Coordinates of C-alpha atoms in Angstrom, one line a residue:
X1 CA 180.6 34.1 210.8
X2 CA 182.8 37.0 210.0
X3 CA 184.5 38.8 207.1
X4 CA 188.2 39.3 207.0
X5 CA 189.8 41.5 209.7
X6 CA 186.5 41.9 211.5
X7 CA 188.0 41.3 214.9
X8 CA 186.9 37.7 215.5
X9 CA 190.3 36.5 216.7
X10 CA 190.5 39.2 219.4
X11 CA 186.9 38.3 220.4
X12 CA 188.0 34.7 220.7
X13 CA 190.9 35.6 222.9
X14 CA 188.7 37.6 225.3
X15 CA 186.2 34.8 225.5
X16 CA 189.0 32.3 226.3
X17 CA 190.3 34.4 229.1
X18 CA 186.9 35.0 230.6
X19 CA 186.1 31.3 230.5
X20 CA 189.3 30.5 232.4
X21 CA 188.9 33.1 235.2
X22 CA 185.1 32.8 235.7
X23 CA 185.5 29.6 237.8
X24 CA 188.2 27.5 239.3
X25 CA 189.6 24.4 237.5
X26 CA 188.2 25.2 234.1
X27 CA 189.5 23.3 231.1
X28 CA 189.5 25.7 228.1
X29 CA 190.6 24.8 224.6
X30 CA 191.2 26.9 221.4
X31 CA 191.2 24.7 218.3
X32 CA 192.3 25.9 214.8
X33 CA 192.6 23.8 211.6
X34 CA 196.3 23.2 212.2
X35 CA 198.7 23.4 215.2
X36 CA 200.8 25.9 213.3
X37 CA 197.8 28.2 212.6
X38 CA 196.7 27.9 216.2
X39 CA 200.1 29.2 217.3
X40 CA 200.3 31.9 214.7
X41 CA 196.8 33.2 215.3
X42 CA 196.3 33.0 219.1
X43 CA 199.5 32.3 221.0
X44 CA 201.0 35.7 220.9
X45 CA 197.6 37.4 221.3
X46 CA 196.9 35.5 224.5
X47 CA 200.4 36.2 225.9
X48 CA 199.8 39.9 225.4
X49 CA 196.3 39.9 226.9
X50 CA 196.7 37.7 229.9
X51 CA 198.2 39.5 232.9
X52 CA 201.3 37.7 234.2
X53 CA 199.8 38.0 237.8
X54 CA 197.0 35.6 236.7
X55 CA 199.3 32.7 235.9
X56 CA 201.0 30.1 238.1
X57 CA 204.1 30.0 235.8
X58 CA 205.3 31.2 232.5
X59 CA 203.3 30.0 229.5
X60 CA 204.5 26.6 228.2
X61 CA 205.3 27.2 224.6
X62 CA 206.0 23.5 223.8
X63 CA 202.5 22.6 224.8
X64 CA 200.8 26.0 223.9
X65 CA 199.4 26.0 227.5
X66 CA 198.6 28.7 230.1
X67 CA 198.0 27.6 233.7
X68 CA 196.1 30.0 235.9
X69 CA 196.4 30.6 239.7
X70 CA 192.8 29.3 240.0
X71 CA 194.0 26.0 238.4
X72 CA 192.2 26.7 235.1
X73 CA 194.0 25.9 231.9
X74 CA 193.9 27.4 228.4
X75 CA 195.5 25.2 225.7
X76 CA 195.8 25.6 222.0
X77 CA 195.3 22.7 219.6
X78 CA 195.4 21.9 215.9
X79 CA 192.7 19.7 214.3
X80 CA 194.9 18.0 211.6
X81 CA 194.3 14.6 213.2
X82 CA 190.9 14.6 214.8
X83 CA 191.4 11.4 216.8
X84 CA 194.5 12.9 218.5
X85 CA 192.3 15.5 220.1
X86 CA 190.6 12.9 222.4
X87 CA 191.1 13.9 226.0
X88 CA 189.6 15.4 229.1
X89 CA 186.2 17.0 229.3
X90 CA 186.0 20.6 228.3
X91 CA 184.3 23.5 230.1
X92 CA 184.8 25.9 227.1
X93 CA 185.8 25.2 223.5
X94 CA 186.6 27.8 220.8
X95 CA 186.9 26.5 217.2
X96 CA 188.4 29.1 214.9
X97 CA 188.1 28.9 211.1
X98 CA 185.9 25.9 211.7
X99 CA 184.8 25.8 208.1
X100 CA 188.2 24.5 207.4
X101 CA 188.2 21.8 210.1
X102 CA 187.1 18.2 209.4
X103 CA 183.6 18.0 210.8
X104 CA 184.5 14.7 212.5
X105 CA 186.7 16.6 214.9
X106 CA 183.6 18.2 216.3
X107 CA 180.9 15.6 216.0
X108 CA 183.0 12.5 216.9
X109 CA 185.6 13.9 219.2
X110 CA 185.0 17.3 220.8
X111 CA 181.2 17.3 221.0
X112 CA 181.3 14.4 223.6
X113 CA 184.2 16.2 225.5
X114 CA 182.0 19.3 225.9
X115 CA 179.0 17.1 227.1
X116 CA 181.3 15.5 229.7
X117 CA 181.4 18.7 231.7
X118 CA 178.2 20.4 230.3
X119 CA 180.5 23.0 228.7
X120 CA 179.9 25.6 226.1
X121 CA 181.4 26.0 222.6
X122 CA 181.7 28.9 220.2
X123 CA 182.6 28.6 216.5
X124 CA 184.0 31.4 214.3
X125 CA 185.1 31.4 210.7
X126 CA 185.1 33.1 207.4
X127 CA 182.7 31.2 205.2
X128 CA 184.0 28.5 202.8
X129 CA 181.0 27.5 200.6
X130 CA 177.9 25.7 201.7
X131 CA 179.7 23.2 203.9
X132 CA 179.1 22.0 207.5
X133 CA 179.8 25.5 208.8
X134 CA 176.7 26.7 206.9
X135 CA 174.7 23.9 208.5
X136 CA 175.8 24.9 212.0
X137 CA 175.2 28.5 211.3
X138 CA 171.6 27.8 210.3
X139 CA 171.0 26.1 213.6
X140 CA 171.2 29.5 215.3
X141 CA 168.9 31.1 212.7
X142 CA 165.8 29.6 214.3
X143 CA 166.4 25.9 213.7
X144 CA 167.6 25.1 217.2
X145 CA 167.1 27.1 220.4
X146 CA 170.3 25.9 221.9
X147 CA 172.3 27.7 219.2
X148 CA 172.8 31.4 218.5
X149 CA 174.3 32.6 215.2
X150 CA 175.7 36.0 214.3
X151 CA 177.2 37.5 211.2
X152 CA 179.7 40.4 210.9
X153 CA 181.0 41.8 207.7
X154 CA 184.4 43.4 207.3
X155 CA 182.8 46.8 207.1
X156 CA 180.8 46.3 210.3
X157 CA 184.0 45.1 212.0
X158 CA 185.3 48.6 211.6
X159 CA 189.0 47.6 211.2
X160 CA 189.2 48.1 207.4
X161 CA 188.5 51.6 205.9
X162 CA 185.6 51.7 203.5
X163 CA 187.9 52.8 200.7
X164 CA 190.0 49.7 201.2
X165 CA 186.9 47.5 200.9
X166 CA 185.9 49.4 197.8
X167 CA 189.3 48.6 196.3
X168 CA 189.0 45.0 197.2
X169 CA 185.6 44.9 195.4
X170 CA 187.5 46.0 192.3
X171 CA 190.2 43.3 192.7
X172 CA 188.2 40.2 193.7
X173 CA 185.6 38.1 192.0
X174 CA 182.0 38.5 193.1
X175 CA 181.9 35.2 194.9
X176 CA 185.2 35.7 196.7
X177 CA 184.4 39.3 197.7
X178 CA 181.0 38.4 199.1
X179 CA 182.5 35.5 201.0
X180 CA 185.7 37.0 202.4
X181 CA 184.4 40.6 203.1
X182 CA 180.6 40.1 203.3
X183 CA 180.7 37.0 205.5
X184 CA 178.3 35.4 203.0
X185 CA 177.9 31.7 202.4
X186 CA 178.5 31.4 198.6
X187 CA 177.8 28.3 196.6
X188 CA 181.2 27.0 195.3
X189 CA 179.5 25.9 192.1
X190 CA 181.0 23.3 189.9
X191 CA 183.1 25.3 187.4
X192 CA 186.5 26.1 188.8
X193 CA 187.0 29.3 186.7
X194 CA 183.5 30.6 187.1
X195 CA 184.4 34.2 186.1
X196 CA 185.8 33.2 182.7
X197 CA 183.5 34.1 179.9
X198 CA 184.7 33.0 176.4
X199 CA 183.1 36.0 174.8
X200 CA 183.8 38.8 177.3
X201 CA 187.4 37.6 178.0
X202 CA 188.2 37.2 174.2
X203 CA 190.2 39.9 172.4
X204 CA 190.6 39.4 168.6
X205 CA 193.4 41.9 168.1
X206 CA 195.9 40.5 170.7
X207 CA 199.4 40.7 169.3
X208 CA 202.7 39.9 170.8
X209 CA 204.7 42.9 171.8
X210 CA 208.4 42.1 171.0
X211 CA 209.6 45.1 173.0
X212 CA 207.9 43.7 176.1
X213 CA 209.1 40.8 178.3
X214 CA 207.6 37.5 177.2
X215 CA 205.6 36.1 180.2
X216 CA 205.3 32.3 180.3
X217 CA 203.3 30.3 182.8
X218 CA 204.6 26.7 182.9
X219 CA 203.4 23.4 184.4
X220 CA 206.1 20.8 184.5
X221 CA 203.8 17.8 184.0
X222 CA 205.5 15.5 181.4
X223 CA 202.4 14.5 179.6
X224 CA 201.6 17.1 178.6
X225 CA 204.0 19.9 179.5
X226 CA 201.9 23.0 179.4
X227 CA 202.8 26.6 178.7
X228 CA 200.8 29.9 178.5
X229 CA 202.4 32.8 176.7
X230 CA 201.4 36.4 177.1
X231 CA 202.4 40.0 177.6
X232 CA 201.5 42.7 180.1
X233 CA 199.5 45.6 178.7
X234 CA 199.0 48.2 181.4
X235 CA 197.4 46.2 184.3
X236 CA 196.1 43.5 181.9
X237 CA 197.3 40.1 180.8
X238 CA 197.0 39.4 177.1
X239 CA 197.4 35.7 176.3
X240 CA 198.3 35.0 172.7
X241 CA 199.3 31.4 172.8
X242 CA 198.9 28.2 174.9
X243 CA 200.8 25.0 174.2
X244 CA 200.4 21.4 175.4
X245 CA 203.5 19.4 174.4
X246 CA 203.4 15.7 174.8
X247 CA 206.3 13.6 176.0
X248 CA 208.6 16.6 176.3
X249 CA 211.0 17.8 178.9
X250 CA 212.3 21.0 180.3
X251 CA 215.4 21.1 178.2
X252 CA 213.4 20.8 174.9
X253 CA 211.0 23.4 176.0
X254 CA 213.7 25.9 177.1
X255 CA 215.5 25.3 173.8
X256 CA 212.4 25.9 171.7
X257 CA 211.5 29.1 173.6
X258 CA 215.0 30.5 173.1
X259 CA 215.1 29.5 169.4
X260 CA 211.7 31.2 168.8
X261 CA 212.5 34.3 170.8
X262 CA 216.3 34.5 170.4
X263 CA 216.8 38.1 171.7
X264 CA 213.7 38.4 173.9
X265 CA 213.7 38.8 177.7
X266 CA 211.8 35.8 178.8
X267 CA 210.3 35.4 182.3
X268 CA 208.9 32.0 183.2
X269 CA 206.5 31.6 186.1
X270 CA 206.6 27.9 186.8
X271 CA 205.4 25.4 189.3
X272 CA 207.7 26.0 192.4
X273 CA 208.4 22.3 192.6
X274 CA 210.8 22.7 189.7
X275 CA 213.3 24.2 192.1
X276 CA 214.0 20.7 193.4
X277 CA 212.8 18.4 190.7
X278 CA 215.8 16.7 189.0
X279 CA 215.1 16.0 185.3
X280 CA 218.5 15.3 183.8
X281 CA 221.2 12.7 184.3
X282 CA 223.5 15.5 185.3
X283 CA 221.3 16.2 188.3
X284 CA 220.1 19.6 187.0
X285 CA 216.8 20.9 188.2
X286 CA 214.0 22.3 186.0
X287 CA 214.9 25.8 187.3
X288 CA 218.6 25.4 186.5
X289 CA 217.9 24.1 183.0
X290 CA 215.7 27.2 182.2
X291 CA 218.3 29.5 183.6
X292 CA 221.0 27.9 181.5
X293 CA 219.1 29.3 178.5
X294 CA 219.1 32.8 179.9
X295 CA 215.5 32.6 181.0
X296 CA 214.5 34.4 184.2
X297 CA 212.6 32.5 186.8
X298 CA 209.8 34.1 188.8
X299 CA 208.5 31.6 191.4
X300 CA 207.8 31.4 195.1
X301 CA 209.7 29.1 197.4
X302 CA 206.6 27.1 197.9
X303 CA 203.4 26.7 195.9
X304 CA 200.5 28.9 196.8
X305 CA 197.3 27.4 198.1
X306 CA 195.3 26.0 195.2
X307 CA 192.3 27.9 196.3
X308 CA 194.2 31.2 196.4
X309 CA 195.7 30.7 193.0
X310 CA 192.2 29.9 191.5
X311 CA 190.8 33.0 193.2
X312 CA 193.5 35.2 191.8
X313 CA 192.8 33.9 188.2
X314 CA 189.0 34.4 188.7
X315 CA 189.5 37.9 189.9
X316 CA 191.6 38.8 186.8
X317 CA 188.9 37.4 184.5
X318 CA 186.3 39.5 186.3
X319 CA 186.4 41.3 189.6
X320 CA 183.4 41.9 191.8
X321 CA 183.3 45.5 190.4
X322 CA 182.9 44.0 186.9
X323 CA 186.5 44.8 185.7
X324 CA 188.1 42.3 183.3
X325 CA 191.9 42.2 183.2
X326 CA 192.7 38.9 181.4
X327 CA 192.1 38.5 177.7
X328 CA 192.7 35.6 175.4
X329 CA 193.2 35.4 171.7
X330 CA 190.5 33.4 169.8
X331 CA 193.1 30.8 168.6
X332 CA 193.8 30.0 172.2
X333 CA 190.2 29.0 172.8
X334 CA 190.8 25.5 171.6
X335 CA 193.4 24.7 174.3
X336 CA 193.3 27.1 177.2
X337 CA 189.7 28.3 176.7
X338 CA 188.4 24.7 176.5
X339 CA 190.0 23.8 179.8
X340 CA 188.8 27.0 181.5
X341 CA 185.3 26.2 180.5
X342 CA 185.4 22.5 181.3
X343 CA 187.4 22.2 184.5
X344 CA 185.1 21.4 187.4
X345 CA 185.5 20.7 191.1
X346 CA 185.3 17.2 192.5
X347 CA 181.7 16.8 193.7
X348 CA 181.1 18.3 197.1
X349 CA 184.6 19.8 197.4
X350 CA 186.6 22.8 196.3
X351 CA 189.3 20.6 194.8
X352 CA 189.7 20.7 191.0
X353 CA 189.1 17.4 189.3
X354 CA 192.3 16.2 187.6
X355 CA 190.4 13.7 185.4
X356 CA 189.9 14.8 181.8
X357 CA 193.3 16.4 181.2
X358 CA 192.1 20.0 181.7
X359 CA 194.0 20.9 184.8
X360 CA 197.6 21.3 183.6
X361 CA 197.1 24.2 181.1
X362 CA 195.0 26.1 183.7
X363 CA 197.7 25.5 186.3
X364 CA 200.2 27.1 183.9
X365 CA 198.0 30.2 183.7
X366 CA 197.6 30.2 187.4
X367 CA 201.3 30.3 188.1
X368 CA 201.7 33.2 185.7
X369 CA 198.8 35.1 187.2
X370 CA 199.9 34.5 190.8
X371 CA 203.4 35.8 190.2
X372 CA 202.8 38.6 187.8
X373 CA 199.2 39.8 188.2
X374 CA 198.2 38.8 191.7
X375 CA 196.1 41.7 192.9
X376 CA 196.3 40.6 196.5
X377 CA 200.1 40.1 196.7
X378 CA 200.8 43.1 198.9
X379 CA 197.8 42.7 201.2
X380 CA 198.0 41.4 204.8
X381 CA 195.7 38.5 205.4
X382 CA 194.8 36.7 208.6
X383 CA 193.6 33.6 206.8
X384 CA 194.3 30.3 208.3
X385 CA 196.6 28.4 205.9
X386 CA 195.0 25.2 204.8
X387 CA 196.2 22.8 202.1
X388 CA 194.5 20.5 199.7

């Protein structure tokens, strides 16, 4: 179990090659949460590390397969559909980012495949709460002599300078920092926005600054359509209003914003789905409607992972170093504050519970934070991309 950039993928690659060349006719698999992530993480690395003289032929990119002179095979797989992994017995299996893999893929499919040839398996991951990865990790902490568990923090990995880790401590929430850099299994907890404190993130004298661009987070849900309005003050977000508008549409909202702020530079950070969502008889999209009212759009081509967006908001409320960068006016407590306090995860998951109507206004805040105040935007991550 490793922190970010601790060298686990390189270690995995070396183990895969050693397993393939140790004996003849070895069946060796590398499995990641998705086929795409398997290719992104391991394919190029293996191509660089395996000497061409070891191979019978060029690597087969369509099958992500290496065939060795000794008739051993290394193949890369994705675990999106566990039943599709059923196949031959395995001599060696490496599961990467296994905390994000459906446990059925191991227990029901690959575990019997390893037994078939009395093979070995290694598991590596950054933690993701107290899920099945935690249970397996504890097996090697004295619960089962057939298992061995090891833990490496980002600092111990030696690839990230200490000053960079110190900076991350200032930019991430406590739970996320301990998990991603400290390789610590952190309880997800039930509150989605666990770092929000209605007293410590409240600021009574927040005022709009007409000379500053108006920043608007926007969720396109029709009932209600949700908006969060704020301004940037140094590196802080000051939220002075949050609106939930029933049975509205993008045209009405854009018109209301422009009428209220006629000469203001307005930047809207919306749900990226608005780029394609047709909401008028003329075939206009939500984005084109906003732009027709001289409103700037700041959005990614695709929506960020829900988990990443939530982590960015939590880090702005309070970083692991105790720094708070998001403040909310007391009058906003009835709408945005209530939702931040009340939104919980579905039991046993890290998926926000949509029931109760609390999710849309917090999503609007999340889009704004992700686009304008995302403290991790310029970092390079090696995280496997998973989707809820």
